[in-house]
Coordinates of C-alpha atoms and ligand atoms in Angstrom, one line a residue:
X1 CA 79.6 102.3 -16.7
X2 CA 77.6 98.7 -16.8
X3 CA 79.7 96.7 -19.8
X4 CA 77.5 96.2 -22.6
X5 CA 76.0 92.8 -22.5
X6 CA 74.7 91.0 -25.5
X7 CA 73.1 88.0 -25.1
X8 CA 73.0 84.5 -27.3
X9 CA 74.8 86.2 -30.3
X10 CA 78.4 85.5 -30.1
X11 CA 79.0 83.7 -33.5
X12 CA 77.2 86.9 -35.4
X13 CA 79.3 89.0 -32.9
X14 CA 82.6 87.7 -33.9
X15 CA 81.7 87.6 -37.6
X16 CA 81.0 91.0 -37.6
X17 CA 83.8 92.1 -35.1
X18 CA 85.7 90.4 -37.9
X19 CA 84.8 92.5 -40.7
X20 CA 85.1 95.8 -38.3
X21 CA 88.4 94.9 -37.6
X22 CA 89.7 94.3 -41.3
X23 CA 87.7 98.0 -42.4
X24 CA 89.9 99.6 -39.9
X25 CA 93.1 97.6 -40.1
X26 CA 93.1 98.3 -43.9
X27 CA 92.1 102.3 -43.4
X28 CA 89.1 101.5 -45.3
X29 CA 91.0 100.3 -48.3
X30 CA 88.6 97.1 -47.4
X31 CA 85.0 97.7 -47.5
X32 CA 83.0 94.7 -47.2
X33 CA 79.7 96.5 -46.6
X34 CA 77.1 93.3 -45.6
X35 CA 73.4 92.5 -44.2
X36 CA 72.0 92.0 -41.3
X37 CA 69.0 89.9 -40.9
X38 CA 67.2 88.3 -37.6
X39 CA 63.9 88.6 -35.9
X40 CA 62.7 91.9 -34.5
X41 CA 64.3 92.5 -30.9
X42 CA 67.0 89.7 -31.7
X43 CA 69.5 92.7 -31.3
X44 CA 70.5 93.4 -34.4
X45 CA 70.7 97.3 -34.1
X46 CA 72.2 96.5 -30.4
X47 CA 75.1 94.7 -31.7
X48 CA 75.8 96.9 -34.5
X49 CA 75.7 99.6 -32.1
X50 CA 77.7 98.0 -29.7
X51 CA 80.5 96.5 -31.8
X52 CA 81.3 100.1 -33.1
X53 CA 81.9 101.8 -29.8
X54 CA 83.8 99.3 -28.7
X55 CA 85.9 99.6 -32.0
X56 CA 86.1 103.1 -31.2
X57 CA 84.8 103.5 -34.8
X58 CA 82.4 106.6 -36.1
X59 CA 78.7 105.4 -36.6
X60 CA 75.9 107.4 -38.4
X61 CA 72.5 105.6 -38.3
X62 CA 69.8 106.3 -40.8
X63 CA 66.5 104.8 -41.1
X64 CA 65.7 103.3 -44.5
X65 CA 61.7 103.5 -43.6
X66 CA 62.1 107.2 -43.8
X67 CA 64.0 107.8 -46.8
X68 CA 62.5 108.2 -50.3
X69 CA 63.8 108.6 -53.9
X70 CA 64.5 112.3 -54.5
X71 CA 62.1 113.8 -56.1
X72 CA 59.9 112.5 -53.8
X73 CA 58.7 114.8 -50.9
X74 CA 60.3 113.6 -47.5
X75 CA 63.7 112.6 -46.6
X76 CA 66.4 111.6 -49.4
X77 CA 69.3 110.2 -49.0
X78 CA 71.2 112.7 -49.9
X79 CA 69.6 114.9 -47.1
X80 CA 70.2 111.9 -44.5
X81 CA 74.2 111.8 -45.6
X82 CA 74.7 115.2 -44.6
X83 CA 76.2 114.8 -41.0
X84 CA 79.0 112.7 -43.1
X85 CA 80.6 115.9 -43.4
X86 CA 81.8 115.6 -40.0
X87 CA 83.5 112.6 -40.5
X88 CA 86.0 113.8 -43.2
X89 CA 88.8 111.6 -43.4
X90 CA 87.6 109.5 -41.0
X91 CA 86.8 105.9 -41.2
X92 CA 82.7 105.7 -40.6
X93 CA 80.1 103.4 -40.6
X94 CA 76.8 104.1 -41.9
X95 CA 74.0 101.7 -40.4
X96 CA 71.3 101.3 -42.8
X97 CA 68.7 100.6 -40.2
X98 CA 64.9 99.1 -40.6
X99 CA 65.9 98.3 -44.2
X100 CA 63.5 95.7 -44.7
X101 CA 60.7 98.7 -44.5
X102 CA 62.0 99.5 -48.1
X103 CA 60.2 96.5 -49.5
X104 CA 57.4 95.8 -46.9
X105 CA 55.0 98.5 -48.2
X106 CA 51.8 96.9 -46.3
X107 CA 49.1 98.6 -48.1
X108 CA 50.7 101.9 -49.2
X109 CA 50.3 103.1 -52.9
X110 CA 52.0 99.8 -54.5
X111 CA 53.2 101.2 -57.5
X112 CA 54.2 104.3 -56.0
X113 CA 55.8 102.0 -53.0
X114 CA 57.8 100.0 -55.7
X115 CA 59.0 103.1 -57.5
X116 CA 60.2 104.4 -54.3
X117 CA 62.1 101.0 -53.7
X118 CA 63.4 101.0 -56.7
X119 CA 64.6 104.5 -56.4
X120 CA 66.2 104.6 -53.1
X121 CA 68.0 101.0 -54.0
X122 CA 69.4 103.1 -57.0
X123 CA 70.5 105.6 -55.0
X124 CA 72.2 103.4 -53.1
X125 CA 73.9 101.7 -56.3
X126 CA 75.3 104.8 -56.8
X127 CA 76.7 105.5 -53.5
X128 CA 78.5 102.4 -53.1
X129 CA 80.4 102.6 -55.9
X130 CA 81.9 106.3 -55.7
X131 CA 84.2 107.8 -54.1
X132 CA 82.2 110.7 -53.9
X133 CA 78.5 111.8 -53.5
X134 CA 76.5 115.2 -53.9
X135 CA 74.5 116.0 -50.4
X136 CA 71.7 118.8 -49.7
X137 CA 73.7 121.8 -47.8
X138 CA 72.5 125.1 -47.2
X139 CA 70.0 127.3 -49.3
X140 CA 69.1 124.4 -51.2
X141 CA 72.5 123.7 -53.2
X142 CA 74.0 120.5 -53.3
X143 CA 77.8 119.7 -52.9
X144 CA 80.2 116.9 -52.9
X145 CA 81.4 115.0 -49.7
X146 CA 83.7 112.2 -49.9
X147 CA 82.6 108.9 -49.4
X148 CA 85.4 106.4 -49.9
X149 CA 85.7 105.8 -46.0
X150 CA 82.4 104.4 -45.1
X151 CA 81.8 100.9 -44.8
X152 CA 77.9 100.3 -45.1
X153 CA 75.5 98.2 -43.1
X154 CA 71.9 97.5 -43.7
X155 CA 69.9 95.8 -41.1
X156 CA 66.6 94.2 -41.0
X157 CA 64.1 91.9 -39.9
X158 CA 62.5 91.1 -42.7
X159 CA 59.1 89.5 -41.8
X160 CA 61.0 87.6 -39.3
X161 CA 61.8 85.1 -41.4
X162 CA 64.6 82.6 -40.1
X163 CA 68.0 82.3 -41.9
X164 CA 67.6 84.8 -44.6
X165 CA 70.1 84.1 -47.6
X166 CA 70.9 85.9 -51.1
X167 CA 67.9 84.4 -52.9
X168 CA 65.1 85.4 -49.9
X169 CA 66.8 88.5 -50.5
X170 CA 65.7 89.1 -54.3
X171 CA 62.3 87.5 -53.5
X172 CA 61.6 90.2 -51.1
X173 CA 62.9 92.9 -54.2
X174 CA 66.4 93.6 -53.3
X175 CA 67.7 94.4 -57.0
X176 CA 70.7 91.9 -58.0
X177 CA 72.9 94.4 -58.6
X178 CA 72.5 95.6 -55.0
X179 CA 73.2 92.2 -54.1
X180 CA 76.1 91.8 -56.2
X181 CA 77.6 94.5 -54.3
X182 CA 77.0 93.6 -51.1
X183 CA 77.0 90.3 -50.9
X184 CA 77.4 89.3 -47.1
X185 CA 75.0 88.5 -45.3
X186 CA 74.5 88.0 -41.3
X187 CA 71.8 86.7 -39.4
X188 CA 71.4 87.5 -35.3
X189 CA 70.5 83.8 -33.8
X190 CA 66.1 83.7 -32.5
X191 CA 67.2 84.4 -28.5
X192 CA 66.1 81.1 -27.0
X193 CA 64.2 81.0 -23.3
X194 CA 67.8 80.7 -21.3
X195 CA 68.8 84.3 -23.1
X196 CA 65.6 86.1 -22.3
X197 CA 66.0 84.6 -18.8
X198 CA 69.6 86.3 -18.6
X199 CA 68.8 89.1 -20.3
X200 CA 66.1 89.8 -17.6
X201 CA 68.4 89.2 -14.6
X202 CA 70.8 91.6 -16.0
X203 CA 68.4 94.7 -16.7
X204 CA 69.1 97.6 -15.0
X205 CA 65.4 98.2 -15.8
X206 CA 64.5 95.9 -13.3
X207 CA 67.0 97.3 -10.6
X208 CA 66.1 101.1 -11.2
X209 CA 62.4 99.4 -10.5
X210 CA 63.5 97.7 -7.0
X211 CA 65.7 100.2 -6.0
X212 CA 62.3 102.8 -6.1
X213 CA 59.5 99.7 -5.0
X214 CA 61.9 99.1 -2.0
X215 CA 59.1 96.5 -0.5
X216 CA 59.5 94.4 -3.6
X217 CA 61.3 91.1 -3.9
X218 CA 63.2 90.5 -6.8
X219 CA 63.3 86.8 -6.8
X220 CA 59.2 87.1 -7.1
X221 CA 59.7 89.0 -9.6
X222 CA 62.0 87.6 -11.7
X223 CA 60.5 84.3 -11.1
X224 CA 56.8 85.4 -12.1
X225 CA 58.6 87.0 -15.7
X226 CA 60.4 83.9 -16.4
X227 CA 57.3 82.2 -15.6
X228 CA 55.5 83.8 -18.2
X229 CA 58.2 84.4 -20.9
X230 CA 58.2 80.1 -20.8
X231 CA 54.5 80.0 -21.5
X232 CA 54.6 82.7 -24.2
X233 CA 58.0 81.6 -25.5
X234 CA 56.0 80.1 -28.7
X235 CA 54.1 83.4 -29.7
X236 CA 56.3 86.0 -28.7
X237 CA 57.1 87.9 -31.4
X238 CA 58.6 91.2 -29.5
X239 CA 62.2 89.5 -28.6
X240 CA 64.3 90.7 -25.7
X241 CA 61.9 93.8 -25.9
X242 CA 59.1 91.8 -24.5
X243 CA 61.2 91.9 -21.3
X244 CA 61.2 96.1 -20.6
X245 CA 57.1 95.5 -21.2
X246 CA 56.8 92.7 -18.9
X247 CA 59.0 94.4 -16.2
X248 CA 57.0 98.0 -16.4
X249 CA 53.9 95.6 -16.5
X250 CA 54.7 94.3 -13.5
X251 CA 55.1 97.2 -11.3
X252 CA 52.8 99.2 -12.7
X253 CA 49.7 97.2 -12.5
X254 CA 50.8 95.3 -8.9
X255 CA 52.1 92.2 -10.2
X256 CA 49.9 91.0 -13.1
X257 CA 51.2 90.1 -16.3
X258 CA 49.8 90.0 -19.8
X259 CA 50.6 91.7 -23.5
X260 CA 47.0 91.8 -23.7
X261 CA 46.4 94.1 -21.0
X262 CA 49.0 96.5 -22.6
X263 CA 46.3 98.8 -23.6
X264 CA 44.4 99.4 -20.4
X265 CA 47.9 100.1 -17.9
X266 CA 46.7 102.4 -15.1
X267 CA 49.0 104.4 -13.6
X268 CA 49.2 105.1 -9.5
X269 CA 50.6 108.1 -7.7
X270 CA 51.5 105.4 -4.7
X271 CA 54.8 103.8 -5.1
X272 CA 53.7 100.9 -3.7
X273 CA 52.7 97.0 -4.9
Ligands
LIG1 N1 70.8 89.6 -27.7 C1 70.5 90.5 -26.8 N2 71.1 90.6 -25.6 C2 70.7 91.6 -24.7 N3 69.7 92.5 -24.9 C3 69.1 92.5 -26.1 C4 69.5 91.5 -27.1 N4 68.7 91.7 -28.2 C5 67.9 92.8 -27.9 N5 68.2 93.2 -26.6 C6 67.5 94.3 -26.0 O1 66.3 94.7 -26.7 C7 66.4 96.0 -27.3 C8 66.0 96.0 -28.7 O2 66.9 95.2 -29.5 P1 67.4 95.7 -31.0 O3 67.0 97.2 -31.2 O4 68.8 95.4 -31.2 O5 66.5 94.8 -31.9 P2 66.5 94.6 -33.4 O6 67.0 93.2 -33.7 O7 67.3 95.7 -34.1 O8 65.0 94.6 -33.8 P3 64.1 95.3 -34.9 O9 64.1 94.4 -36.1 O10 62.7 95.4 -34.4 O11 64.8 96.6 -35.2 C9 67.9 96.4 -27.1 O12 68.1 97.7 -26.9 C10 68.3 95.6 -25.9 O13 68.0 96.3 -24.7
LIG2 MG1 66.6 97.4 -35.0

């Protein structure tokens, strides 16, 4: 299997490697649960991802956008916790994903939307200071599970906003004492031109798309991408992701490039540029 390659983030790597290493080196005796913050397709998830299979270490992902207070219809968190139960005894990290979503409401319901925040941050409080917590199980009963080996992450862009410390924090409505408890916070570097350009001559996108357009030739089309990631460099706002689009962009519509034509892509039967 390819080695996973992450591009332009070794500092955040390292720093977070750090942190994995002292969770596990201690048994989870040390928990320094922490934040991670960076623009969207910086690689945020990817790391996080990344760093815990190579640590060998359990990972259970939940999605902060689509959990609400309890009480609420939809998914609570103590519903989401439930696969925890297969990590008893077990050192585990639970990855807080799209937690900025918590706070960004857009134009939802806003007191509803703050309640919610409010609620689920609570929830939270709770969780990171027990040992143990009560999750949904069958015919609607809840029971405990223990808790006292999982480190926590929460990751998210957060409007994209550069260097996000403490106090952005708070302004976007992360309560103090959620802070207060965890208090680290990471930040995935903005991938600069020369990243994009290695991340595209490393995709295995782009060789799954030669090896079936055999008539193709790669340095074109890595030379037309780069061309256009430089020009767009400025108002791209997709991150590494704008590489897949730009790649399937190429060969499906013959060689022409553009975001803007996303919507009208025309697919052809003919394998053929
Ligand atoms: N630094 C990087 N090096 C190599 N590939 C990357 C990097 N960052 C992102 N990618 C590619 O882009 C994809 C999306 O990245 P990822 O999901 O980690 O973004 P994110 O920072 O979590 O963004 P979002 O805030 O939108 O969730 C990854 O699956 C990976 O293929
Ligand atoms: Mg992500």
């Amino acid at each position: 299997m390819k080695k996973t390659q992450i591009v332009g983030q070794s500092q955040v790597m390292s720093e977070i490697g750090k942190i994995l290493d002292i969770f596990v080196a201690s048994n989870a005796k040390i928990r320094p649960h922490f934040i991670l913050t960076g623009a969207s397709g910086s690689g945020k998830s990817y790391t996080i991802k990344s760093l815990c299979k190579m640590k060998n270490l359990e990972m259970l992902e939940i999605n902060a956008a689509q959990i609400t207070k309890e009480g609420t219809s939809g998914n609570s968190l103590s519903k989401a916790l439930v696969p925890l139960e297969n990590y008893t005894s077990k050192n585990v990290v639970v990855f807080v994903d799209e937690f900025d979503k918590l706070f960004i409401s857009g134009n939802s319901n806003s007191s509803l939307a703050n309640e919610i925040t409010i609620g689920v941050q609570n929830e939270f409080l709770k969780i990171l200071e027990s040992k143990y917590t009560s999750v949904y199980g069958n015919y609607g009963k809840y029971h405990d599970i223990d808790i006292s080996r999982v480190l926590f992450i929460f990751a998210g862009a957060f409007n994209n906003e550069e260097k996000i410390t403490l106090d952005k924090l708070r302004k976007f409505g992360v309560k103090t004492e959620f802070l207060g408890r965890v208090g680290l916070v990471y930040n995935t570097n903005k991938l600069t031109l020369e990243d994009l350009y290695t991340i595209l001559e490393n995709s295995e996108l782009l060789n799954t798309y030669l090896g079936i357009f055999t008539d193709v030739d790669r340095d074109s089309v890595v030379k037309s991408i780069k061309e256009y990631l430089k020009k767009n460099y400025e108002n791209n706002t997709l991150g590494a992701r704008i590489i897949n689009t730009l790649i399937n962009q190429y060969f499906i519509k013959g060689g022409r490039l553009g975001i803007e034509d996303v919507e009208d892509i025309t697919f052809q039967t003919k394998l053929d540029l």
